Coordinates of C-alpha atoms in Angstrom, one line a residue:
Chain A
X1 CA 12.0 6.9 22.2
X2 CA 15.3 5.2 21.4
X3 CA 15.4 2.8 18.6
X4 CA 17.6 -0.5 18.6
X5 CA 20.1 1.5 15.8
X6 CA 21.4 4.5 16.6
X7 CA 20.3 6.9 14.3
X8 CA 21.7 10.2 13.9
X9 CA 21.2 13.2 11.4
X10 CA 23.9 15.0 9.6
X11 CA 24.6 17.9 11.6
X12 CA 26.3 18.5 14.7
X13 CA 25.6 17.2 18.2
X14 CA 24.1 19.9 19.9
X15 CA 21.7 20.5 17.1
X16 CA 20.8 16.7 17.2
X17 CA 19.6 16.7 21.3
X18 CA 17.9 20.6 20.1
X19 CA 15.3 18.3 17.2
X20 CA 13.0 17.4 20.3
X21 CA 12.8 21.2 21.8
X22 CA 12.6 22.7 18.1
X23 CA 9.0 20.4 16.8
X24 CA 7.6 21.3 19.9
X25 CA 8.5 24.7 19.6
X26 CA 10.4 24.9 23.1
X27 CA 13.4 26.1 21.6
X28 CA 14.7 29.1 22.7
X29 CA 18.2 30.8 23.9
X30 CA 18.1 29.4 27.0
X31 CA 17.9 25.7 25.2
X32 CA 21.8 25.9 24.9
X33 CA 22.1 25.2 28.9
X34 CA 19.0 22.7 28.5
X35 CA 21.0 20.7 25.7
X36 CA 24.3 21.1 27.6
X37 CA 22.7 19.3 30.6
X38 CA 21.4 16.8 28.6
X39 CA 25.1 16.3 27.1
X40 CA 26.7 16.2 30.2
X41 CA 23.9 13.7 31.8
X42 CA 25.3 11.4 29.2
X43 CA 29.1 11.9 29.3
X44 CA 29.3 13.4 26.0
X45 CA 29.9 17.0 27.5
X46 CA 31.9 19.4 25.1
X47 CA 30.7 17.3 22.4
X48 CA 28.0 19.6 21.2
X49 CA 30.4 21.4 18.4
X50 CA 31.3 18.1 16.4
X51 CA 29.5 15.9 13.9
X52 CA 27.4 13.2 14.6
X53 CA 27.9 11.3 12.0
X54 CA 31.7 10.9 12.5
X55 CA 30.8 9.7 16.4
X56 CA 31.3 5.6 17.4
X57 CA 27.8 3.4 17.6
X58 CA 28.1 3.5 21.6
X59 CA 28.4 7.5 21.1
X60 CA 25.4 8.2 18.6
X61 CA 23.3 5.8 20.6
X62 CA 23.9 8.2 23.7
X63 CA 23.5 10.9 21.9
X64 CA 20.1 9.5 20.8
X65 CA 19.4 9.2 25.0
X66 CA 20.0 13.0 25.4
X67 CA 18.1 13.4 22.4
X68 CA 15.0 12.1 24.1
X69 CA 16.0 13.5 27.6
X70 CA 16.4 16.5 26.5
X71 CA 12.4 16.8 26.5
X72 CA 11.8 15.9 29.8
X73 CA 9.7 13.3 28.7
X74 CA 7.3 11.5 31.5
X75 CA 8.0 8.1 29.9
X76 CA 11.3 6.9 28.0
X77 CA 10.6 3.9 25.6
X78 CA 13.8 1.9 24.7
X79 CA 13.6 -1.0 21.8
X80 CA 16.6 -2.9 22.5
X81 CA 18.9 0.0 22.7
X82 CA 21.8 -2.1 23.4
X83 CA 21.7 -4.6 20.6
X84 CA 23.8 -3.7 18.1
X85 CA 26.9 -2.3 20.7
X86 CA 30.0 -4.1 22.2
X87 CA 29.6 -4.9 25.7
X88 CA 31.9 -1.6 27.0
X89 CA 29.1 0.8 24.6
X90 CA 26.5 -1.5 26.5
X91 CA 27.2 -1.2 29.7
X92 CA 27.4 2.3 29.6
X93 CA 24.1 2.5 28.5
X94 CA 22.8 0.4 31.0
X95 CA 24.6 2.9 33.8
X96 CA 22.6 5.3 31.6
X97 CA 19.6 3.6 31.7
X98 CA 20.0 3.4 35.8
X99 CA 21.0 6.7 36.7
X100 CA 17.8 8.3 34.1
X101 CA 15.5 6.0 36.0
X102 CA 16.7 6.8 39.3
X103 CA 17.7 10.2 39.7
X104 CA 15.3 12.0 36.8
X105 CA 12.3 9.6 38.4
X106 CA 11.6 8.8 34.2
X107 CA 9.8 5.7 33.9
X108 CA 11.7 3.5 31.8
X109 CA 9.7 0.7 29.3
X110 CA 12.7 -1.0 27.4
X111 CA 12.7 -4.2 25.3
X112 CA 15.7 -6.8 25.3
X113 CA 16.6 -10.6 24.0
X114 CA 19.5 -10.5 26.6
X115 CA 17.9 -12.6 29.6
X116 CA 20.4 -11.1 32.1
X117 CA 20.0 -7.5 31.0
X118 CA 16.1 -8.0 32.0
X119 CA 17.4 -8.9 35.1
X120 CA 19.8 -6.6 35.3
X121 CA 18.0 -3.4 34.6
X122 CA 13.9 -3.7 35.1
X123 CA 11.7 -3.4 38.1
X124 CA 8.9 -5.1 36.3
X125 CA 9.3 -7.7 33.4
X126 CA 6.8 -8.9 30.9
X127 CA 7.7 -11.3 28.6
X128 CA 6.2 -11.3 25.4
X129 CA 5.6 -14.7 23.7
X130 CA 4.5 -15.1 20.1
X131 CA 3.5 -11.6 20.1
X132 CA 1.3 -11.6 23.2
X133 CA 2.6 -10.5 26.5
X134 CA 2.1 -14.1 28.3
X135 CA 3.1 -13.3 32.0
X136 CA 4.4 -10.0 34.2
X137 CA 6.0 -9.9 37.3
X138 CA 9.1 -9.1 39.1
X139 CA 11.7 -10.8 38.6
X140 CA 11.2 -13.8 41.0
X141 CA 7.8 -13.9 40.0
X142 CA 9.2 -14.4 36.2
X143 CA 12.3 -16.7 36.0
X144 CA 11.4 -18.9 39.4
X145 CA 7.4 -19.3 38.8
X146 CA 6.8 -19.3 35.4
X147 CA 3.0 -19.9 34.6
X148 CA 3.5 -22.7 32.0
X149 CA 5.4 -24.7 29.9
X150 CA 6.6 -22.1 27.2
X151 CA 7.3 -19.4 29.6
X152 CA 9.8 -22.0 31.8
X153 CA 11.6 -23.0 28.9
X154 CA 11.7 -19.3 27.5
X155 CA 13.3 -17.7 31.1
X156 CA 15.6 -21.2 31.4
X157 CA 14.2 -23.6 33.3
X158 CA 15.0 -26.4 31.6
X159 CA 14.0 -29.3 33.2
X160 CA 10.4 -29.7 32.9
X161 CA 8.6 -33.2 34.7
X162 CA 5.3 -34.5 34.5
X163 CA 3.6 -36.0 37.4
X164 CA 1.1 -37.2 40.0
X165 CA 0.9 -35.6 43.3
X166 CA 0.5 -38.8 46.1
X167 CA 0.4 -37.2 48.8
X168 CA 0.1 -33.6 50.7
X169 CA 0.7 -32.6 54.1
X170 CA 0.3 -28.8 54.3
X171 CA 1.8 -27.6 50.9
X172 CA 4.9 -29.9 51.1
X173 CA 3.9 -32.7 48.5
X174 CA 4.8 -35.8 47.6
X175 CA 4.6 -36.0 44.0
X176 CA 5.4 -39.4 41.3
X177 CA 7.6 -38.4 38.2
X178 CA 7.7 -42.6 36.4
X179 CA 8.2 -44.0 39.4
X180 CA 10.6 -41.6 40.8
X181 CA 9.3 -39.9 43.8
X182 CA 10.2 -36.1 44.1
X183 CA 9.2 -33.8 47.3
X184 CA 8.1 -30.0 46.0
X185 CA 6.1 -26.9 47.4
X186 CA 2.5 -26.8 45.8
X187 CA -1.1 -26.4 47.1
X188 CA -2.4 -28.8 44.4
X189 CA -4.6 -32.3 46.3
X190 CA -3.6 -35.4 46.0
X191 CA -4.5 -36.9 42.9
X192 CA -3.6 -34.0 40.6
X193 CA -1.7 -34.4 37.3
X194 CA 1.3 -31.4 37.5
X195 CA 4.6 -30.1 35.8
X196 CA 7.3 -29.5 37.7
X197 CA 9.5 -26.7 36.5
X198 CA 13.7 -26.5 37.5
X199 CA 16.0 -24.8 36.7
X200 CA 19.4 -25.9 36.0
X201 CA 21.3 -24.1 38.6
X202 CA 19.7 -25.4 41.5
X203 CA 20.6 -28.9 40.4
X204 CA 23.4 -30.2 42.3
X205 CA 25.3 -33.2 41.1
X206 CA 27.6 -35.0 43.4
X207 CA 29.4 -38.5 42.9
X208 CA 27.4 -42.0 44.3
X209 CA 30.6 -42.8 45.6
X210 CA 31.4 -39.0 47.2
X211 CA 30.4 -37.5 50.4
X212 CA 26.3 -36.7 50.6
X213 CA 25.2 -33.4 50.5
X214 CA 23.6 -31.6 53.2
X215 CA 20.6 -32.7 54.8
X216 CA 18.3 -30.1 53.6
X217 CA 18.3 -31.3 49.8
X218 CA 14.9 -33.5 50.1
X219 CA 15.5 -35.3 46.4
X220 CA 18.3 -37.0 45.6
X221 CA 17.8 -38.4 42.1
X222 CA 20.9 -41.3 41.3
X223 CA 20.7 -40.8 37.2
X224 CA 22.9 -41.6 34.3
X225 CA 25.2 -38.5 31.9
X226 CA 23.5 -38.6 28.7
X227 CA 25.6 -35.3 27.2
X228 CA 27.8 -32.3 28.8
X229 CA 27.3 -29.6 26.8
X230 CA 30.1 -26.5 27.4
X231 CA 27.8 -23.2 28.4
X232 CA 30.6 -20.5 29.1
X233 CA 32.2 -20.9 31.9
X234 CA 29.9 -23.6 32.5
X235 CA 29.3 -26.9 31.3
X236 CA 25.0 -28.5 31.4
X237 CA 25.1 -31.7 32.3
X238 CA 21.9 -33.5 31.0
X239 CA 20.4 -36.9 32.5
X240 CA 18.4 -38.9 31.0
X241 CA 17.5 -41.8 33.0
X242 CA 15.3 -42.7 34.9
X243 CA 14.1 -39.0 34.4
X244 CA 15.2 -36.5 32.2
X245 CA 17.3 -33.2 34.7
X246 CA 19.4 -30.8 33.6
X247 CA 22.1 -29.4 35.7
X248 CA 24.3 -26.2 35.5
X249 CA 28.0 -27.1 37.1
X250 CA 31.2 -24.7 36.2
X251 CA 33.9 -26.1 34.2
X252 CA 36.1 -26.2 36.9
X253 CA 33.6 -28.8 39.2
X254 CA 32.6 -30.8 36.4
X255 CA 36.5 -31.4 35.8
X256 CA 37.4 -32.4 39.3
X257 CA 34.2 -34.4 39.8
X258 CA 35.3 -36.5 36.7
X259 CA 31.6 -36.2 34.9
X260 CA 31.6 -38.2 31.6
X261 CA 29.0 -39.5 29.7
X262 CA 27.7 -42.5 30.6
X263 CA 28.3 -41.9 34.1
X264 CA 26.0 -42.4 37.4
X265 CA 25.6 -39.1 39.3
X266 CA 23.8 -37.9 42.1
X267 CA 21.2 -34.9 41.1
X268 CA 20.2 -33.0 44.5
X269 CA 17.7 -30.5 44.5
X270 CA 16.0 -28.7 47.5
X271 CA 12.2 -29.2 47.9
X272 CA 11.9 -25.4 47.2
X273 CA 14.0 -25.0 44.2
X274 CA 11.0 -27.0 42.2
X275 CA 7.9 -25.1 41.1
X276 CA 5.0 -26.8 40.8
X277 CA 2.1 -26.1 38.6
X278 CA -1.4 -27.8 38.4
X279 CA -1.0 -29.1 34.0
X280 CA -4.4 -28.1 33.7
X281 CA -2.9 -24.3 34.1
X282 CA 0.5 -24.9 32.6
X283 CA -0.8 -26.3 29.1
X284 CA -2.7 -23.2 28.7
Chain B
X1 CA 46.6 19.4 -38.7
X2 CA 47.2 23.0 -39.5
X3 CA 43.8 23.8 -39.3
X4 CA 44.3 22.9 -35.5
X5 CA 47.0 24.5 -34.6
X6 CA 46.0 27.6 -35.7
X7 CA 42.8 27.1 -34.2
X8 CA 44.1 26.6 -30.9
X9 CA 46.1 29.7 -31.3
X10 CA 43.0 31.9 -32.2
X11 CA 41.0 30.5 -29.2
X12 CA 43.4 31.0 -27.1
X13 CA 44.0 34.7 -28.3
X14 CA 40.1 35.0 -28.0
X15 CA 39.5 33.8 -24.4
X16 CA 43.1 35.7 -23.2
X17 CA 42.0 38.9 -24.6
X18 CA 38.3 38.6 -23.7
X19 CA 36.6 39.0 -26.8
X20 CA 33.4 40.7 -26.5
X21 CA 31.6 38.2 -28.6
X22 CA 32.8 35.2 -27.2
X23 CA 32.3 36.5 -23.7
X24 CA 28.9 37.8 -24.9
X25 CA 28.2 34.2 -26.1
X26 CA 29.6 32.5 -23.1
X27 CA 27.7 34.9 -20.5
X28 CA 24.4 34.1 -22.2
X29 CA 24.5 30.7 -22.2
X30 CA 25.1 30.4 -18.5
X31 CA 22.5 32.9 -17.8
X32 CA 19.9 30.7 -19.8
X33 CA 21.1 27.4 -18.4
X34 CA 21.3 28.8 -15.1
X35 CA 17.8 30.2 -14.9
X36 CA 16.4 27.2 -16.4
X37 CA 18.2 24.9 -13.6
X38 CA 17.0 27.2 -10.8
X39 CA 13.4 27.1 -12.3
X40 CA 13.7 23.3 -12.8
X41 CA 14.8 22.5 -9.1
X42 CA 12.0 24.9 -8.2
X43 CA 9.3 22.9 -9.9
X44 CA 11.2 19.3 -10.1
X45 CA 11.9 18.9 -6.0
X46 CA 8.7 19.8 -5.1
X47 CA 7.1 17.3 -7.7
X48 CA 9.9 15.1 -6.3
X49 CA 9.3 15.2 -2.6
X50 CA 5.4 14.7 -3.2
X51 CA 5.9 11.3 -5.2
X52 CA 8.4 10.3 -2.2
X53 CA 6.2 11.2 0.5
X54 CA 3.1 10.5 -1.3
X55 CA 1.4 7.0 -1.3
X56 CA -0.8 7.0 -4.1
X57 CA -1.7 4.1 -7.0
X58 CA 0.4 4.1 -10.5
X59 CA 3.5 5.4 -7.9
X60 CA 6.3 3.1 -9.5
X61 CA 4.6 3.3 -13.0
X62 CA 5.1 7.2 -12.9
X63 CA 8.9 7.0 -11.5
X64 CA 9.4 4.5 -14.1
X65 CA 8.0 7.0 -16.8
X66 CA 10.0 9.6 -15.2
X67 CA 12.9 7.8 -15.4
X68 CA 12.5 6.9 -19.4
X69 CA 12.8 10.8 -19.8
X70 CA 16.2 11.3 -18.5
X71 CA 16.9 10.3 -22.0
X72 CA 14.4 12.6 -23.7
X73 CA 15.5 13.6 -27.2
X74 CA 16.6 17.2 -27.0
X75 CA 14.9 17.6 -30.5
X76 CA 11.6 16.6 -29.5
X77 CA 11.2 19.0 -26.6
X78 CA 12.7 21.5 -29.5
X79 CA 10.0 20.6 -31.4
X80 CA 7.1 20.0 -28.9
X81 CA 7.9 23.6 -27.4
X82 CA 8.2 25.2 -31.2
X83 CA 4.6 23.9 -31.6
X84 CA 3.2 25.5 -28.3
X85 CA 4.7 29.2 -28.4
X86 CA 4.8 29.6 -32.4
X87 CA 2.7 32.5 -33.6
X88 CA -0.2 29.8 -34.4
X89 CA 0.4 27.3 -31.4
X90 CA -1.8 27.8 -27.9
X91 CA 1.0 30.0 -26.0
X92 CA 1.9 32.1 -29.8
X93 CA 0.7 35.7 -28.2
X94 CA 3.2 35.4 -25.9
X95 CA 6.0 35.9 -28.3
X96 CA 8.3 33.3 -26.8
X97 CA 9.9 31.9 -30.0
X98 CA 13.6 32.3 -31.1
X99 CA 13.9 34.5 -27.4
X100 CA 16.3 33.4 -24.3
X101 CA 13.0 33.4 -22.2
X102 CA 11.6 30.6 -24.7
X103 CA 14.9 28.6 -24.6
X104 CA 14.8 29.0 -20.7
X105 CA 11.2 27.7 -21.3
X106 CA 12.4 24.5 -23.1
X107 CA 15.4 23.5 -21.1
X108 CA 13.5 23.8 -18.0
X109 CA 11.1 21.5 -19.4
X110 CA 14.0 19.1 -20.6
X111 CA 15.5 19.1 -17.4
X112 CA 12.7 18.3 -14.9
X113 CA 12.0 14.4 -15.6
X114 CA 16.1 14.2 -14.5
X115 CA 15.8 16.6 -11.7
X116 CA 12.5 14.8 -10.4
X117 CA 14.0 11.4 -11.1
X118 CA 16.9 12.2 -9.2
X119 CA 15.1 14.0 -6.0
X120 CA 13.3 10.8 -5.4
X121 CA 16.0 9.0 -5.9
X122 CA 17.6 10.9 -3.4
X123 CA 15.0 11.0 -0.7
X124 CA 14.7 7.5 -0.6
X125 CA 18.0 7.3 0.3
X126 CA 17.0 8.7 3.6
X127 CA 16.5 5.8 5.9
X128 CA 13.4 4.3 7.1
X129 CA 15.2 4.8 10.8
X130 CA 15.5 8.6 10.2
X131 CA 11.9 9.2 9.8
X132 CA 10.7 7.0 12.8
X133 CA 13.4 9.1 14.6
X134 CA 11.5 12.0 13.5
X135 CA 8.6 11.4 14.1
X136 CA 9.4 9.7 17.9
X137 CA 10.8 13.6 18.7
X138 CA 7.6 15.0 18.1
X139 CA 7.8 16.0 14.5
X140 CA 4.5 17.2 12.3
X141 CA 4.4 15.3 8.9
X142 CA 5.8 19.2 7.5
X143 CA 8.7 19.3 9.8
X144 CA 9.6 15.6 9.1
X145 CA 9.8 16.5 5.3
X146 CA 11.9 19.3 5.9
X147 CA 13.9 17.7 7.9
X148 CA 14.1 14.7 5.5
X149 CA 15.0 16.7 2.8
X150 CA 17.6 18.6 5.1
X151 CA 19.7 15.2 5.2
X152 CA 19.4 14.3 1.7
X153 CA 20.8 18.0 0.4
X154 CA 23.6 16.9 -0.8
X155 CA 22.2 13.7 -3.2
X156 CA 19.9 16.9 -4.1
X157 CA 22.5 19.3 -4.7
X158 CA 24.0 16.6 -7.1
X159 CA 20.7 16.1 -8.9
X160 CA 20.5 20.0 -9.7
X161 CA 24.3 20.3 -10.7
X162 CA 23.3 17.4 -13.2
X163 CA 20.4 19.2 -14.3
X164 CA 22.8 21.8 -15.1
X165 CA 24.8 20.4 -16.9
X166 CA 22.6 18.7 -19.2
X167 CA 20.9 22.2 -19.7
X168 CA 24.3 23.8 -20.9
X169 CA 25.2 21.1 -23.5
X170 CA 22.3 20.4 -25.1
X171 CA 21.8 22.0 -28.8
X172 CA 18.2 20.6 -29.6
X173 CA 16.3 23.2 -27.9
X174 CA 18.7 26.7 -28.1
X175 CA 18.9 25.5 -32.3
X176 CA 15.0 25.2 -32.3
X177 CA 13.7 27.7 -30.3
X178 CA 16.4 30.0 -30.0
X179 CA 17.2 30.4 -33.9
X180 CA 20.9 31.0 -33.6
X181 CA 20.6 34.9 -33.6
X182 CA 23.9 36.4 -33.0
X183 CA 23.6 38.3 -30.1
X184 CA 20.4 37.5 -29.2
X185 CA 19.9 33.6 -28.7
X186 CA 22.9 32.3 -29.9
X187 CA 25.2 30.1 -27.0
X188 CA 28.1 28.0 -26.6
X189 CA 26.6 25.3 -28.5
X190 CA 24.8 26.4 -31.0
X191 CA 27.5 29.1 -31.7
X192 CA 29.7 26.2 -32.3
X193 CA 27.9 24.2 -34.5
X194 CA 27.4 27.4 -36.8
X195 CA 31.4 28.5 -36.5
X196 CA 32.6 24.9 -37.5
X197 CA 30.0 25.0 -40.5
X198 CA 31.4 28.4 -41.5
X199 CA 35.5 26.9 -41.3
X200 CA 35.5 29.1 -38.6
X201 CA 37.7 26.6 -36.4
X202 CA 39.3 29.4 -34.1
X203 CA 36.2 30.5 -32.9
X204 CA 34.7 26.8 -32.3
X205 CA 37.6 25.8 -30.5
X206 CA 37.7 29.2 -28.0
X207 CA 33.6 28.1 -27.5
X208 CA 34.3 24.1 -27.1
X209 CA 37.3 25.2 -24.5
X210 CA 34.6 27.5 -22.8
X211 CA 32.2 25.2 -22.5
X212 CA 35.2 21.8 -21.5
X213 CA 35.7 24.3 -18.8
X214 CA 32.0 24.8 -17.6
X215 CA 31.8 20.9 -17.6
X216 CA 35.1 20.9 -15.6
X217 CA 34.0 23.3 -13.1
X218 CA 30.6 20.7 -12.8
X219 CA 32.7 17.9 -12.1
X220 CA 35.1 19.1 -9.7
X221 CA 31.9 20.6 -7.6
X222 CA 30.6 17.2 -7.9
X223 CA 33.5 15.2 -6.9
X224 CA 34.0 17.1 -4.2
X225 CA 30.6 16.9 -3.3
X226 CA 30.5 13.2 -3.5
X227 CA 33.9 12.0 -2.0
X228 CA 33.8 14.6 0.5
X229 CA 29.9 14.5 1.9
X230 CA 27.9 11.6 0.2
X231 CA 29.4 8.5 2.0
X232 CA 28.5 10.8 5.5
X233 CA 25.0 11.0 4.0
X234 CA 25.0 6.8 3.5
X235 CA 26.4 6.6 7.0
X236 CA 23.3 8.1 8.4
X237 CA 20.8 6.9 6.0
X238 CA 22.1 3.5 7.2
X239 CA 23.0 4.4 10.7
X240 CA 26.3 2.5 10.2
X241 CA 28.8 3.9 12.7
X242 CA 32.0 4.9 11.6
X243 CA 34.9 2.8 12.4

């Protein structure tokens, strides 16, 4: 186990990684080569000598790693063992992280608030929602169908539409958001009230007055800027009217396309980009 | 003013030339102040680690009442311990009174609520983070609490050097239960009070420089303890890195 602070004890480095063999009473002269290995498995070789308390955050938090390594342990639990490190100490420990899991065959359960380090390093995600865990999945599974309401706004998916399915000829449905007719994926009957999740990125704007966008983009919303809201290198571009989409642009395109508030804009998003799920379900 | 000049200049001459009663003075008093500090850690970090470790009800009321006793009258532990090992108190057959063994007896008793005090105190500087470490490596509940106790060694060490030094000035207890015996239970202190009484100034002085230089010895160990160690110690307790 490696907890979200790196936590040493006063002594040196090597006697630090030997605590785990020592309780269990695994520590013998051999354990020198044992530690050594675990040192060098996290780049802190010829570091055994010195003290840990006089090591950087990025350092103690890998000595910590070998610490638990060093055991040969069947299962390595992680709670947030990047958060308190500078992105350089972080993505060393995510290399870490990779090469444990892939070459030592450890299975790795590891909690995070960083959306893209979930992507970035698990397998398998659950995400845990007012202390329940409220779906699991792969990744697609967890930031392109999310199973309701909290859980879409929770992995990004910002837009979030109400509405009526009309019609549906094998899965490809016609479905009425106020008025506004969207086409979407879904198995739910005519009739049925759904939510339709999207997620900013697959929202592409384009000016009324600009070339159309390929043929494949089934919706085509015409809508009016109600904010631009910088996001990084990005900018979100919300709409409010006649429904309410969010869009993800970079800075760059929302500068040459001349966006401004008050604006009318073009919102294009493909038929498969929506996911659709029965209200009933999503309100759960 | 001439009475300390020429007091100076007989303490001097005393320590330079090692005078077998000063010396036999000095020599005593650390051997009674030292036992009693060794005896007191014994007893008071024990006690110490328990309370620390130890959930139990009344826990803050006792620390508090252990801390009130840092200040315990050196008089009243005199007098508390005269009552017990006088020829009529419970522990009289023992013989204890106006011996080094009964004023080891009473500063050891005088030291301990500081000691204990002081050992929790320390402990609890030992992070909540350390012991979840601990016990996430595998550790029993023993090997957590010496390990536990491993990191807070110095804040410990401090504790008994304090002890120490409160055992080797005090004059309540070596007056009371030591009688002032020349060459039996007479120290540093209690040999100066006498000498000054007497006009003996020399003598005093040579004893008070003695005993400036004990305390000076103390404070040096614990400065260097504390500049040089302690902040380490707060580094881990807190898990702050170093910059």
């Amino acid at each position: 186990m490696v907890f979200q602070k790196p936590v040493v004890l006063n002594t040196t480095v090597s006697e630090n990684v030997a605590f785990g063999l020592k309780f269990r009473g695994q520590y013998s002269r051999d354990s020198t080569k044992t530690i050594n290995e675990a040192l060098d498995l996290v780049g802190l070789s010829g570091f055994g000598s010195r003290k840990a308390v006089t090591l950087s955050g990025g350092e103690m938090q890998r000595v910590a790693l070998a610490r638990a390594m060093v055991t040969g342990p069947d299962l390595l639990l992680l709670d947030e063992p990047t958060a308190n490190l500078d992105p350089v100490s972080s993505a060393a420990i995510e290399d870490l992280i990779i090469r444990i899991n892939r070459e030592m065959h450890t299975t790795i359960v590891l909690s995070t608030h960083d959306m893209v380090q979930g992507q970035r390093l698990a397998d398998r995600i659950g995400v845990i929602l007012g202390g329940k865990i409220a779906q699991t999945g792969t990744l697609t599974e967890i930031f392109y169908h999310p199973k309701n309401c909290s859980l879409a706004r929770f992995v990004g998916a910002d837009t979030i539409l109400s509405g009526t399915v009309m019609e549906n000829t094998g899965g490809l449905a016609r479905i009425d958001v106020n008025g506004i007719p969207f086409e979407a994926l879904t198995a739910s009957p005519p009739g049925s009230k759904v939510l339709l999740f999207i997620r900013p990125e697959e929202v592409a704007l384009t000016r009324p007055d600009g070339q159309t966008a390929p043929s494949s983009v089934r919706n085509r919303i015409t809508g009016t800027i109600a904010k631009i809201v910088p996001f990084g290198p990005f900018v979100r571009v919300h709409i409010d009217r006649p429904v309410p989409v969010t869009a993800l642009v970079t800075h760059r395109s929302c500068t040459e396309m001349g966006f401004a508030t008050g604006m009318s804009v073009i919102a294009g998003i493909k038929a498969t980009a929506i996911h659709v799920v029965p209200a009933a379900d999503a309100n759960r | 003013m001439s009475d300390i000049v020429s007091g100076v200049a007989q303490a001097v001459n005393l320590i330079v030339t090692l005078n077998p009663d000063v010396m036999q003075i000095a020599l005593l008093s650390l051997y009674i102040s030292l036992t009693s500090t060794i005896l007191a850690a014994c007893i008071a970090i024990p006690i110490g680690g328990f309370i620390h470790f130890y959930e139990f009800r009344g826990k803050k009321v006792l620390i508090a009442l252990i801390q009130t006793l840092y200040s315990l009258p050196t008089v009243v532990v005199g007098l508390l311990i005269y009552l017990m090992i006088s020829r009529s108190g419970p522990l009289g057959i023992f013989g204890l009174l106006y011996t080094p063994q009964g004023m080891v007896l009473g500063q050891t008793i005088l030291i301990i609520p500081m000691m204990t005090g002081l050992a929790i105190a320390a402990l609890s500087g030992v992070g909540r983070d350390i012991r979840d470490t601990l016990v996430s490596l595998g550790a029993t509940g023993f090997q957590s609490i010496i390990q536990i106790v491993k990191e807070a060694r110095v804040a410990i060490l401090s504790a008994v050097i304090l002890g120490f030094g409160r055992a080797i000035s005090e004059v309540g207890v070596a007056m009371m239960i030591g009688g002032n015996i020349r060459g039996e239970t007479r120290v540093l202190t209690t040999a100066i009070a006498l000498q000054t009484g007497l006009g003996d100034f020399g003598f005093s002085i040579a004893l008070g420089i003695i005993l400036l230089s004990i305390a000076l010895v103390i404070v040096i160990l614990m400065y260097a303890i504390t500049s040089g160690v302690v902040g380490k110690v707060e580094q881990i307790a807190g898990g702050v890195p170093r910059e």
